[in-house]
Coordinates of C-alpha atoms in Angstrom, one line a residue:
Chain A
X1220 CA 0.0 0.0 0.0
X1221 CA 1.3 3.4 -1.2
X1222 CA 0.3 6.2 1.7
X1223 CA 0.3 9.9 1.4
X1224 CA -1.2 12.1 4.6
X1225 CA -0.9 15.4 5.4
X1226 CA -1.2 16.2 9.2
X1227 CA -2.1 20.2 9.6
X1228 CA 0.3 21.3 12.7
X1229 CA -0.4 24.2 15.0
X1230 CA 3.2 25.3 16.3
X1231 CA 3.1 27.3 19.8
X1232 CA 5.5 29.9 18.7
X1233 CA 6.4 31.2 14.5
X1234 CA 8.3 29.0 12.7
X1235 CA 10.9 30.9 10.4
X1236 CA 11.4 29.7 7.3
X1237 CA 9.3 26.1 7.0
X1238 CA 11.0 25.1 3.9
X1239 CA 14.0 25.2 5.7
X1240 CA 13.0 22.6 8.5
X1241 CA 13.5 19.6 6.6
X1242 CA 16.0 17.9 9.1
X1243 CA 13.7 18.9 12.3
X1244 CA 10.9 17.2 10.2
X1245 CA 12.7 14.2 9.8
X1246 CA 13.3 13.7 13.5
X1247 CA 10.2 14.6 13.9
X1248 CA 8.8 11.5 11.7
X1249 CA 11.4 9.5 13.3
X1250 CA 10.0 10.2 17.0
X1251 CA 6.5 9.9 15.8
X1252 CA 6.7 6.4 14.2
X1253 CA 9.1 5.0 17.5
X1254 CA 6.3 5.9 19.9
X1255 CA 3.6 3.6 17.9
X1256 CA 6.6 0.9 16.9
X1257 CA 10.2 1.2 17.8
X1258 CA 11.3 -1.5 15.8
X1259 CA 10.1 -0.2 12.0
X1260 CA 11.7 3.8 13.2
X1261 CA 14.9 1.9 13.7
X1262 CA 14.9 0.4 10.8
X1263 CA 13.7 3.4 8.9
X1264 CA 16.8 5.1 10.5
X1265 CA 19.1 2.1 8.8
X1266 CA 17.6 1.7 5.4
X1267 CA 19.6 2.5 2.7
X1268 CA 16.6 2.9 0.6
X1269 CA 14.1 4.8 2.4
X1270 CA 10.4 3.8 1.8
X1271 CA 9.2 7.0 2.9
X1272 CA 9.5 11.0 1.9
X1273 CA 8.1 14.1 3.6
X1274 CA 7.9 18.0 2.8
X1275 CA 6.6 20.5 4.6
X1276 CA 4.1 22.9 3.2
X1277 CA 3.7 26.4 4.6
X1278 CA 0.6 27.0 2.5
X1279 CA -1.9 24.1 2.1
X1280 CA -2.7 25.3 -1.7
X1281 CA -5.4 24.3 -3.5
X1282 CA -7.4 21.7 -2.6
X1283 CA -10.4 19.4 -5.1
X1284 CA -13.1 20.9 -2.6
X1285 CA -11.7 24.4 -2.5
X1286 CA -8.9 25.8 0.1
X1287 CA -8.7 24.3 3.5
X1288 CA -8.6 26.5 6.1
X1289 CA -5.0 27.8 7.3
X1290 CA -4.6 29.5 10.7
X1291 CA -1.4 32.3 10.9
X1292 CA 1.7 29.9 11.5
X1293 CA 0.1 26.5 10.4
X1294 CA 2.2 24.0 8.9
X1295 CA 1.2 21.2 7.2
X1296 CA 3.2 18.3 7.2
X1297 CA 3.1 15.8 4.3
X1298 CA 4.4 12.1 4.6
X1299 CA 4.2 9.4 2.3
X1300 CA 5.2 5.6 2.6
X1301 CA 5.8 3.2 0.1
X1302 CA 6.0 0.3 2.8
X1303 CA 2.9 -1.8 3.8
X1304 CA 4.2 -1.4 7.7
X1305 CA 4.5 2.0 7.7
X1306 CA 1.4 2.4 5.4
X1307 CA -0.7 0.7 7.8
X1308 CA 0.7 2.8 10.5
X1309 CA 0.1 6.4 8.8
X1310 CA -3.4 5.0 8.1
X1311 CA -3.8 4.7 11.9
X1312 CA -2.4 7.6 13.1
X1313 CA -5.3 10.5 14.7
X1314 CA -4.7 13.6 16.2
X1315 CA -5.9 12.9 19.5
X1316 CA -3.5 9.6 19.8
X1317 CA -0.6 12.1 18.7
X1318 CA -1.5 15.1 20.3
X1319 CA 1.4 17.5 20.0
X1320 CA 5.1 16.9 17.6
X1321 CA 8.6 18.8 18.2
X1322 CA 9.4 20.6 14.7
X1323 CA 12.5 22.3 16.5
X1324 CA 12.0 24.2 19.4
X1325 CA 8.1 24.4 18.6
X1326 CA 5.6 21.8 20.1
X1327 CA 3.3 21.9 17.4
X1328 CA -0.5 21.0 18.3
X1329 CA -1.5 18.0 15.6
X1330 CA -5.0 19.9 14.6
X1331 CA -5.9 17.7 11.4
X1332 CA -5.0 14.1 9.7
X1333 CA -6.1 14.3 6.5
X1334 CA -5.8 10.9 4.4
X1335 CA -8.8 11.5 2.1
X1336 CA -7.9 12.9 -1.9
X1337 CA -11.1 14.0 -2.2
X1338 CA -11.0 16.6 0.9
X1339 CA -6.8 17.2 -0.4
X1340 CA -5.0 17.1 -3.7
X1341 CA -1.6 15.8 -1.2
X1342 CA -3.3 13.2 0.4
X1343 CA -3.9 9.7 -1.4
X1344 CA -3.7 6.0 -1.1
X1345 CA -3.2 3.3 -3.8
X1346 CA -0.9 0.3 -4.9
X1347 CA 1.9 -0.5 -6.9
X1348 CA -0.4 -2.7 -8.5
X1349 CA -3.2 0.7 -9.4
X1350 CA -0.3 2.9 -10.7
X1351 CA 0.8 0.0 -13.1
X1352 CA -2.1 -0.2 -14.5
X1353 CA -2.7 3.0 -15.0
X1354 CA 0.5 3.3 -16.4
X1355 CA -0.2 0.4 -18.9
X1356 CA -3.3 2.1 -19.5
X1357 CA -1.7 5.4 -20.5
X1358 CA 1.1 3.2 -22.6
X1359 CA -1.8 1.2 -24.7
X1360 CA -3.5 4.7 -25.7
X1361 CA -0.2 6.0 -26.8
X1362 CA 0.2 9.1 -24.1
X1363 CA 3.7 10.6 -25.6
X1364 CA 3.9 13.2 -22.5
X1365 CA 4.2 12.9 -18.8
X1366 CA 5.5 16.0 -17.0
X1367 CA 6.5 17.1 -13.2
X1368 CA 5.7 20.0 -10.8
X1369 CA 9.1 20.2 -8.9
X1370 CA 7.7 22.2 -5.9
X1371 CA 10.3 21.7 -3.6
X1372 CA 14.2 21.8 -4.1
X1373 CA 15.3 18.6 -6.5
X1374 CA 18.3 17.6 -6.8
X1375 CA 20.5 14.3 -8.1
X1376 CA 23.7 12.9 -6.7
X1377 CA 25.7 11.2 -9.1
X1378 CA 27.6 8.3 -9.5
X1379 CA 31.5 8.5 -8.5
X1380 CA 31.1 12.2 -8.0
X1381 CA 31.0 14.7 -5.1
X1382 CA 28.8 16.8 -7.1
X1383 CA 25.1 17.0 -7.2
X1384 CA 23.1 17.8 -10.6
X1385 CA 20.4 20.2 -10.3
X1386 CA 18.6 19.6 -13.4
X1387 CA 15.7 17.1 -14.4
X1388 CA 17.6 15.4 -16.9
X1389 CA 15.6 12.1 -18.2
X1390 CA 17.9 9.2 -16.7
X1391 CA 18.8 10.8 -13.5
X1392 CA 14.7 11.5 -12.8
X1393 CA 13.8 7.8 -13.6
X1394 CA 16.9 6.0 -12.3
X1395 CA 15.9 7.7 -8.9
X1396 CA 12.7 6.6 -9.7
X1397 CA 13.0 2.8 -11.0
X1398 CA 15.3 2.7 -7.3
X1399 CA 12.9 3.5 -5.1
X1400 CA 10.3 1.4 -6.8
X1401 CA 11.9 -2.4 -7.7
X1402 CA 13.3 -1.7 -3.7
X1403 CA 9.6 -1.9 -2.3
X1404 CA 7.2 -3.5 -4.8
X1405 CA 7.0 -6.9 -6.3
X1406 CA 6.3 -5.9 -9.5
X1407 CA 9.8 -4.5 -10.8
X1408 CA 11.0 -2.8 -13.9
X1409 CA 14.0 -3.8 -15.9
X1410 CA 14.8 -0.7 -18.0
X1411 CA 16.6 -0.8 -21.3
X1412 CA 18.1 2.3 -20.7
X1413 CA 20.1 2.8 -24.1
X1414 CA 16.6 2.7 -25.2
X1415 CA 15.4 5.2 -22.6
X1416 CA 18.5 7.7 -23.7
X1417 CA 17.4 7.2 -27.6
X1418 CA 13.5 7.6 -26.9
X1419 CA 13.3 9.9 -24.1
X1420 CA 14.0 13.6 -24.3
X1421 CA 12.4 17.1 -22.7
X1422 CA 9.7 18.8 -24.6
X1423 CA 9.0 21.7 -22.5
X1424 CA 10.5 23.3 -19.1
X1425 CA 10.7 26.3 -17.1
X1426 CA 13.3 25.4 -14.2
X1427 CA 15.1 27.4 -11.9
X1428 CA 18.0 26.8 -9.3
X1429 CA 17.8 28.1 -6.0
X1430 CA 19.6 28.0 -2.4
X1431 CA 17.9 26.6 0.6
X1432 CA 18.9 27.2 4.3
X1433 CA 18.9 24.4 6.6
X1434 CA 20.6 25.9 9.1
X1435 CA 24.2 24.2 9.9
X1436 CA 24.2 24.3 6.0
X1437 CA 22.4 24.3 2.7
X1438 CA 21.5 22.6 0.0
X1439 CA 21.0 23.5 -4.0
X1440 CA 18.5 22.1 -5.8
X1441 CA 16.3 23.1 -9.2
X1442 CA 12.1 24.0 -8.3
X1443 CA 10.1 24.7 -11.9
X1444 CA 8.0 22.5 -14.2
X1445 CA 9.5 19.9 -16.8
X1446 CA 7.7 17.8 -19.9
X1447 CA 9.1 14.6 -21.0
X1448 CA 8.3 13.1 -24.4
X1449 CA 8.5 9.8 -25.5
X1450 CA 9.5 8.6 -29.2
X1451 CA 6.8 6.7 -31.3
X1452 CA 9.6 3.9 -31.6
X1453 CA 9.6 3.4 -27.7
X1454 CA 8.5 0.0 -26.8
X1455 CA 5.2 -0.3 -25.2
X1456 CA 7.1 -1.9 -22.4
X1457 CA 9.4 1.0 -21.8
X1458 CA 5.8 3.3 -22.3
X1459 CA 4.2 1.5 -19.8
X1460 CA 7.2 1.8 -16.9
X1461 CA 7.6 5.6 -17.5
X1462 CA 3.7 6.5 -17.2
X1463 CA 3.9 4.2 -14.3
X1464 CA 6.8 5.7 -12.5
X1465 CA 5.6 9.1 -13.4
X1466 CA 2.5 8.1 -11.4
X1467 CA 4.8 6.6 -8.2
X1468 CA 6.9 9.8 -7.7
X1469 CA 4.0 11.3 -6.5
X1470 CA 4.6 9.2 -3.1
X1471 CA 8.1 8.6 -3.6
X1472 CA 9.5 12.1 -4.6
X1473 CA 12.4 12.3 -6.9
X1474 CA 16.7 12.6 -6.5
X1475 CA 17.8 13.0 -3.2
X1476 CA 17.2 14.0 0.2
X1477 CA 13.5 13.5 -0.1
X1478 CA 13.1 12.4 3.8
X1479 CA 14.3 16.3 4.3
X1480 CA 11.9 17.7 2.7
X1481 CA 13.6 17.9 -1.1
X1482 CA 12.3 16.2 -4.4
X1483 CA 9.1 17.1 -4.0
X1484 CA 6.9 16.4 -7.3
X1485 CA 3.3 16.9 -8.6
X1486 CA 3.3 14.1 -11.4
X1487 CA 1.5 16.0 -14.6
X1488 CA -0.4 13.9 -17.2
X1489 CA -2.4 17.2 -19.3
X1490 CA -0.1 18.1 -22.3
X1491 CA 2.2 21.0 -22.2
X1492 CA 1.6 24.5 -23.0
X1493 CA 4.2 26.3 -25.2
X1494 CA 6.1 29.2 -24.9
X1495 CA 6.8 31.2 -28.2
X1496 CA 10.2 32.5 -28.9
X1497 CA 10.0 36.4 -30.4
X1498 CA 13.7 36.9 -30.2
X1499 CA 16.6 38.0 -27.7
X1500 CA 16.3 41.5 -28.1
Chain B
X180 CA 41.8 34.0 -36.9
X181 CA 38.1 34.2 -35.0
X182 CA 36.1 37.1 -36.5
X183 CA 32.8 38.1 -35.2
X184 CA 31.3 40.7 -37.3
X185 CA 27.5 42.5 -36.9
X186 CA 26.0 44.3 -40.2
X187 CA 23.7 46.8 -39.2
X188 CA 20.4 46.3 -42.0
X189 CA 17.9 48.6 -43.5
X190 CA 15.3 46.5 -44.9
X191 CA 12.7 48.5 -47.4
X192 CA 9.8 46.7 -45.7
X193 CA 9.2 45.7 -42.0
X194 CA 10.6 42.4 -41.1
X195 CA 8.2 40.3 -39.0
X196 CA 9.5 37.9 -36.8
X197 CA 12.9 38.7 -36.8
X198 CA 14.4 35.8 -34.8
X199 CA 12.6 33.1 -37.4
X200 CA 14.7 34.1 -40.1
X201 CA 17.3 31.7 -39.7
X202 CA 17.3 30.5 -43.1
X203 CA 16.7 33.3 -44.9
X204 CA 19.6 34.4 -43.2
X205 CA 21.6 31.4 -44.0
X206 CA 20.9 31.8 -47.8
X207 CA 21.7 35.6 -47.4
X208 CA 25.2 34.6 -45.7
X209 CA 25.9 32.3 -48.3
X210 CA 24.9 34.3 -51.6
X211 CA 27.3 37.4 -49.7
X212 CA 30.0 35.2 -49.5
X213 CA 29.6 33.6 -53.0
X214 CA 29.6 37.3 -54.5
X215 CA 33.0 37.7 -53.3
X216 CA 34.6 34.3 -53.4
X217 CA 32.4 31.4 -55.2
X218 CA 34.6 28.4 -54.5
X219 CA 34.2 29.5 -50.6
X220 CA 30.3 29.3 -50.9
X221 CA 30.5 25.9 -52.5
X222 CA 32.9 24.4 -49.6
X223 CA 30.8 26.1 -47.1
X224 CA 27.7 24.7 -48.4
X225 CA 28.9 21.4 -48.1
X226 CA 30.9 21.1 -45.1
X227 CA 29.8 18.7 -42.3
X228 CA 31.1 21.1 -39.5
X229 CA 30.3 24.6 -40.6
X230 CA 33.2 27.1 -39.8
X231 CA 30.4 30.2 -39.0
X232 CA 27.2 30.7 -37.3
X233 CA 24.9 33.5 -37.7
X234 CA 22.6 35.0 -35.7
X235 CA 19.8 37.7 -36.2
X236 CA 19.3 40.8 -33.5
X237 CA 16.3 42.8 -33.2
X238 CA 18.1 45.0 -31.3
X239 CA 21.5 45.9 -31.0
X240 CA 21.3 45.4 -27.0
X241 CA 24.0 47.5 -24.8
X242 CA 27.3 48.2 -26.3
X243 CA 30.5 49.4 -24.4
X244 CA 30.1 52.8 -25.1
X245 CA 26.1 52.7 -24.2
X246 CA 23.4 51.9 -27.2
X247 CA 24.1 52.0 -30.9
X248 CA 21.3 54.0 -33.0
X249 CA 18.5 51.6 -33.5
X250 CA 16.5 53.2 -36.6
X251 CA 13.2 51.7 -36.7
X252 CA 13.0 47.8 -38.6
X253 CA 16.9 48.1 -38.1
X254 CA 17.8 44.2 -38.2
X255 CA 21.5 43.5 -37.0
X256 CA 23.0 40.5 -38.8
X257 CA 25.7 38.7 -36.5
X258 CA 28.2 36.4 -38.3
X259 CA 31.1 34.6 -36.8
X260 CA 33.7 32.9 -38.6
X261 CA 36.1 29.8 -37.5
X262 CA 38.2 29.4 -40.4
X263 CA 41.1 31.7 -41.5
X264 CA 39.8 32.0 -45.3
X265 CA 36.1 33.1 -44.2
X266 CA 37.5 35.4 -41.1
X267 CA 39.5 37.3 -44.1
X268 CA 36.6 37.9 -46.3
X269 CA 34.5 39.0 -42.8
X270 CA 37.3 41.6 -42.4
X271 CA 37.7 43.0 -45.6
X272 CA 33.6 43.5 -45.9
X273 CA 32.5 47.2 -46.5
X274 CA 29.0 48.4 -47.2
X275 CA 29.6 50.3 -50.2
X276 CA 31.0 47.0 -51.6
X277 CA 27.7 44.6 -50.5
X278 CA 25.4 47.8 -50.8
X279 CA 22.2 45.7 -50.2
X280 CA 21.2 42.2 -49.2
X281 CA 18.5 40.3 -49.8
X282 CA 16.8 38.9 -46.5
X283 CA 13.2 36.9 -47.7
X284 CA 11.1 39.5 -49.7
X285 CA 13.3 42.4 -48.5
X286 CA 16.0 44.1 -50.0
X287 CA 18.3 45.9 -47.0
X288 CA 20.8 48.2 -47.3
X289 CA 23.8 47.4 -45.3
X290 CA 24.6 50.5 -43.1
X291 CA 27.2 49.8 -41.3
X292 CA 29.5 47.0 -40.2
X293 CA 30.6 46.9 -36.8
X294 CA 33.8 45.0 -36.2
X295 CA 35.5 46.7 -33.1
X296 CA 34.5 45.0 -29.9
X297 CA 35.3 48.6 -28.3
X298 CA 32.1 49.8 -30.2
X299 CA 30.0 46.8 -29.7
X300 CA 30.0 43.6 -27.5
X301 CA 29.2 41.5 -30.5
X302 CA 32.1 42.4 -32.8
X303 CA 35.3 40.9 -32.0
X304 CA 38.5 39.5 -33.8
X305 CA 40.6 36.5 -31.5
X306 CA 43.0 33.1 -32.1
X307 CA 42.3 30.1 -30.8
X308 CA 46.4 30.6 -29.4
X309 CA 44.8 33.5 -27.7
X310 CA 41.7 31.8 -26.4
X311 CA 43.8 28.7 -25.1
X312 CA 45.9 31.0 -23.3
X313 CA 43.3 32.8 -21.5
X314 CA 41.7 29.3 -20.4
X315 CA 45.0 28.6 -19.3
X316 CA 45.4 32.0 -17.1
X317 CA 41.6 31.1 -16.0
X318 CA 42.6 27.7 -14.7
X319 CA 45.9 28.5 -13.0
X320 CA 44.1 31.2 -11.1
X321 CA 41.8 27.8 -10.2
X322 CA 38.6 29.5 -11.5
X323 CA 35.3 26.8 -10.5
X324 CA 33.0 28.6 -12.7
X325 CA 32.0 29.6 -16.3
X326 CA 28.4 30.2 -17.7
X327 CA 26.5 31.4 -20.7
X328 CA 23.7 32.9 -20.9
X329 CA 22.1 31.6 -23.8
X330 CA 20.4 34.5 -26.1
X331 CA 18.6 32.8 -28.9
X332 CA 16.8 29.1 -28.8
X333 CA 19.5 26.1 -28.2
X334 CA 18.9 23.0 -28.6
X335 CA 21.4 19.5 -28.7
X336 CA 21.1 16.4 -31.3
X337 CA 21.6 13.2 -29.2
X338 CA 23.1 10.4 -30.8
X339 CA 21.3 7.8 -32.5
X340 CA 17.9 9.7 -31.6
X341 CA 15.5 11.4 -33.4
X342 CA 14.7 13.7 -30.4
X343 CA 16.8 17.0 -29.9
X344 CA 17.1 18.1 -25.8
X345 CA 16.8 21.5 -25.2
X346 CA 18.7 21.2 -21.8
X347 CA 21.8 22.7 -21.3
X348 CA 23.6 19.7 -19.9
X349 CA 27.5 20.0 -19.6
X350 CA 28.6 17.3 -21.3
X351 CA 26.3 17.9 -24.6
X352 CA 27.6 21.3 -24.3
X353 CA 31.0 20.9 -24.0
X354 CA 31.0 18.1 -26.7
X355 CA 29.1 20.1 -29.4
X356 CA 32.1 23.1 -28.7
X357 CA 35.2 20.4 -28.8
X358 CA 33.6 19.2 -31.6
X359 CA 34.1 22.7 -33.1
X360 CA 37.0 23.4 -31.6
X361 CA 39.1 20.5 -33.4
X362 CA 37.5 20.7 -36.4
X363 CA 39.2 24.3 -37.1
X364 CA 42.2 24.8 -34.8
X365 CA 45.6 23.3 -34.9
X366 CA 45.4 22.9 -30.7
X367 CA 43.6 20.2 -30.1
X368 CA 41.6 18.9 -27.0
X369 CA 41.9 15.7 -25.8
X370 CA 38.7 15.6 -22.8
X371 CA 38.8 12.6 -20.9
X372 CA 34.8 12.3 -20.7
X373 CA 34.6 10.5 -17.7
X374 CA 36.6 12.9 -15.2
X375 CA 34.5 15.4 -17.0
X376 CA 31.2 13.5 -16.2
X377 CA 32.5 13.2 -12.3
X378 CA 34.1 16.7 -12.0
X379 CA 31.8 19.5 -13.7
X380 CA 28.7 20.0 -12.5
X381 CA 25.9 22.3 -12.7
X382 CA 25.7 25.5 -10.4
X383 CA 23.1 27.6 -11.4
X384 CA 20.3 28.1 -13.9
X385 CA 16.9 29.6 -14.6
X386 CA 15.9 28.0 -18.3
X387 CA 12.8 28.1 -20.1
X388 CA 11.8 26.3 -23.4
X389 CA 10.2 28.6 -25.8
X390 CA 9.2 27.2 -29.6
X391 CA 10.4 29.3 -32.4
X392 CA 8.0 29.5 -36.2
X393 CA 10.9 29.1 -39.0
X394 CA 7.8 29.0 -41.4
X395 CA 7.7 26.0 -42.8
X396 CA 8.6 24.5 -39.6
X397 CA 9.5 24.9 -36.2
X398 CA 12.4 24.9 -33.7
X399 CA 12.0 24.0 -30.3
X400 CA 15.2 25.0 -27.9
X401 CA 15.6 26.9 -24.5
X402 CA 17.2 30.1 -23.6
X403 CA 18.4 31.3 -20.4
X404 CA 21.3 31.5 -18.1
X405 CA 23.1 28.2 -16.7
X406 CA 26.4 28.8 -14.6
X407 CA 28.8 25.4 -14.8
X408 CA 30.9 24.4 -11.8
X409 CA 34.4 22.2 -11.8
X410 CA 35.0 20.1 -8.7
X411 CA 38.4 20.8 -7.0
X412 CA 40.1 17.7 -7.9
X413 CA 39.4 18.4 -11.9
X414 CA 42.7 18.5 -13.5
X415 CA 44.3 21.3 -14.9
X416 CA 44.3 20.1 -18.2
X417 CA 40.5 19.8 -18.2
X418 CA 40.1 23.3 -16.3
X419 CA 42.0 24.7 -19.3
X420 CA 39.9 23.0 -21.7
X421 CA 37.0 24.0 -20.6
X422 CA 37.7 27.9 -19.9
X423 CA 39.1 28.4 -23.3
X424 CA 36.0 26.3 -24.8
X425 CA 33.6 28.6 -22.8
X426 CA 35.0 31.7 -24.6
X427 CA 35.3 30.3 -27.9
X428 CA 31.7 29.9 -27.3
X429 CA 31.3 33.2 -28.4
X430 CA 32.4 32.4 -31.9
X431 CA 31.1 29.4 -32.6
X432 CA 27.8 28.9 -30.7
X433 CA 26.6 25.7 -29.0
X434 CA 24.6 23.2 -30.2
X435 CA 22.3 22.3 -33.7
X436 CA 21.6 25.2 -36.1
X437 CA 24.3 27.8 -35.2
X438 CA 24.4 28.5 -39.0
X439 CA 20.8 29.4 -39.1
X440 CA 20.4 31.4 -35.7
X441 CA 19.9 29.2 -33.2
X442 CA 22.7 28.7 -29.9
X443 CA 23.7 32.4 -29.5
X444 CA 25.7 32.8 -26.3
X445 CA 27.2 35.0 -24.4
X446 CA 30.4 33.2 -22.3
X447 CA 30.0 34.8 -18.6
X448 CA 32.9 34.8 -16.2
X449 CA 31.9 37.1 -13.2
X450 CA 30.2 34.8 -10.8
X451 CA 26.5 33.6 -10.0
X452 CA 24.2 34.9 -8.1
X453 CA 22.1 32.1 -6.3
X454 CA 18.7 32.5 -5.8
X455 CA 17.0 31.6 -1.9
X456 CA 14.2 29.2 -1.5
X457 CA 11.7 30.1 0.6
X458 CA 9.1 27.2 0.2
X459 CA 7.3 26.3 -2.3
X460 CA 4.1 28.5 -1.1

């Protein structure tokens, strides 16, 4: 089961910059899971592969059913699980049982749980078994496009380097993607990826680099919106895992740091809108 | 010899769409250069790495010595030569001796040609000895950084693909300028692709995809600024390579369809400023 709740949080004093709480959050998640089961937060804590991501959203935005309601100095907290365990446990969790969380020096008053999509476009459940086949779906009708809302810093480590990349480039977006996924589900893909560099290229993007603070130090990462096209020649095989994975990131986030708050992704399937050039000058 | 030269055109009827003249341009370029030296055009025509690029300016943009006049449906032509045979005939160019030039439907007078980069930023004579030299200075000094911004839409053929990517990544970049580079100069760069791969980077950006009408078909590409980083343990051969690339960038352009507009650049050198994240909202 594949788990995405957003828990509305009612901090006693101002929280300065939210975006820049990502490693209070992850304690945070850490604390809350040990209090209902020690065992899975310590092996959260050792997993190389983490089967969960979090952000933290100082805004709600726009929800299906209008805006929820946002009280000065709300945060909403977003967490997402790609483990039946800690699926089951997210599923459980209620405000009452939790009471209050420490986001730094701020108790923070647990107000809302919200788990439903209808009442919040963030919160969701569903399977690996849904998203592929709605991926196959969207493969079988021919879809060429599938696109991302980066709304939080992304960013990609990469191999044999000390360097992180800051831009969605097609193989570093689905490599991240295709990890997170065969680590957690029993359906895996096995990607032809010479194929993937030959069918899969950008068609549209507005991106942008930018600096976050976390405090002792920061990060770099890429926020915008990016369209990836595939090539009529692409195999429906390779079709089908790229709509599918598409679909995932939306619980699993994409590139690195994404139990901090980073790689935060809105998974777009209505075509692109283009930009016309009228010249430099 | 590296020429850049910028002809300053009167056409007799407005010019719509400047920037999707590329290949009206192209045609112009080459009829201009077959009036004065026929065998020239031929060899241009049919070479597989073009020694020029060309590039079309609404405006003339800043200059050193603050704005050139800008009569109303002024069009500045840009051309850039790589080879010493072409750079010759750039220099000697005179517009009593072209009078006009056809461009499309219009006939333009040729006002002026700028070819003094101490009147305008465009216009500049160089060597590749000189340009290796200053990569060299650049990387002694142990410079991390070099950018473009990219003025007009850029775009990258990928091999064995069909699809273009209109992302500025370094190594497709850097490739498209070596590629350029060895083609025309008697210095040579050997890049060792891997320790490029692990040691350059990508510091900055803001890009955006914009599609471009060339009548009977269209360009899509990005423009925009991207700053490129170079991890501390890069070698000084590669940290000369790829400063001296980065200026000759400025000649030759980056990418497909130099020769008919497209991957205009400006090589920046003074460092980026980083945008702050402040959550996504």
């Amino acid at each position: 089961m594949l788990v995405s709740v957003v828990l509305q949080l009612q901090p006693d004093r101002p929280l300065r910059n939210p975006a820049g709480l990502g490693r209070a959050a992850h304690a945070c998640f850490l604390g809350l899971v040990s209090r209902f089961d020690p065992a899975l937060a310590q092996s959260l804590h050792r997993s190389e592969i983490t089967p969960f991501a979090l952000s933290i959203l100082a805004d709600p935005m726009s929800t299906r059913r209008g805006r929820l309601k946002n009280p000065p100095n709300s945060v909403w907290l977003r967490l997402t699980s790609l483990d039946e365990r800690l699926s089951a446990l997210l599923q459980k969790l209620e405000p009452k049982r939790i009471d209050t969380l420490r986001l730094l020096h701020a108790k923070c008053k647990v107000v809302s749980i919200i788990s439903d999509s209808k009442t919040y476009t963030w919160a969701r459940k569903s399977t690996f078994s849904e998203i592929s086949n709605n991926g196959l779906v969207r493969a079988r009708k021919g879809e060429s496009y599938t696109g991302f809302r980066f709304l939080s810093l992304t960013s990609f480590s990469m191999a044999k380097s000390r360097l992180s990349m800051p831009l969605p480039w097609p193989r570093l977006v689905f490599q991240s993607l295709v990890r997170r996924w065969n680590a957690f589900s029993r359906i895996t893909w096995r990607i032809d990826w010479p194929e993937f560099d030959r069918g899969v290229s950008i068609a549209e993007h507005r991106l942008q680099t930018c600096r976050l603070d976390l405090g002792r130090f920061s990060e770099l990462g890429f926020v915008g919106e990016c369209w990836y096209v595939i090539d009529r020649d692409v195999s429906i095989g390779l079709r089908h895992a790229i709509h599918a994975l598409a679909e995932f990131a939306f619980f699993s986030g994409v590139g690195k740091k994404t139990t901090m708050g980073m790689g935060f992704v809105l998974p777009l399937t209505s075509g692109p809108l283009e930009a016309v050039f009228h010249g430099q000058g």
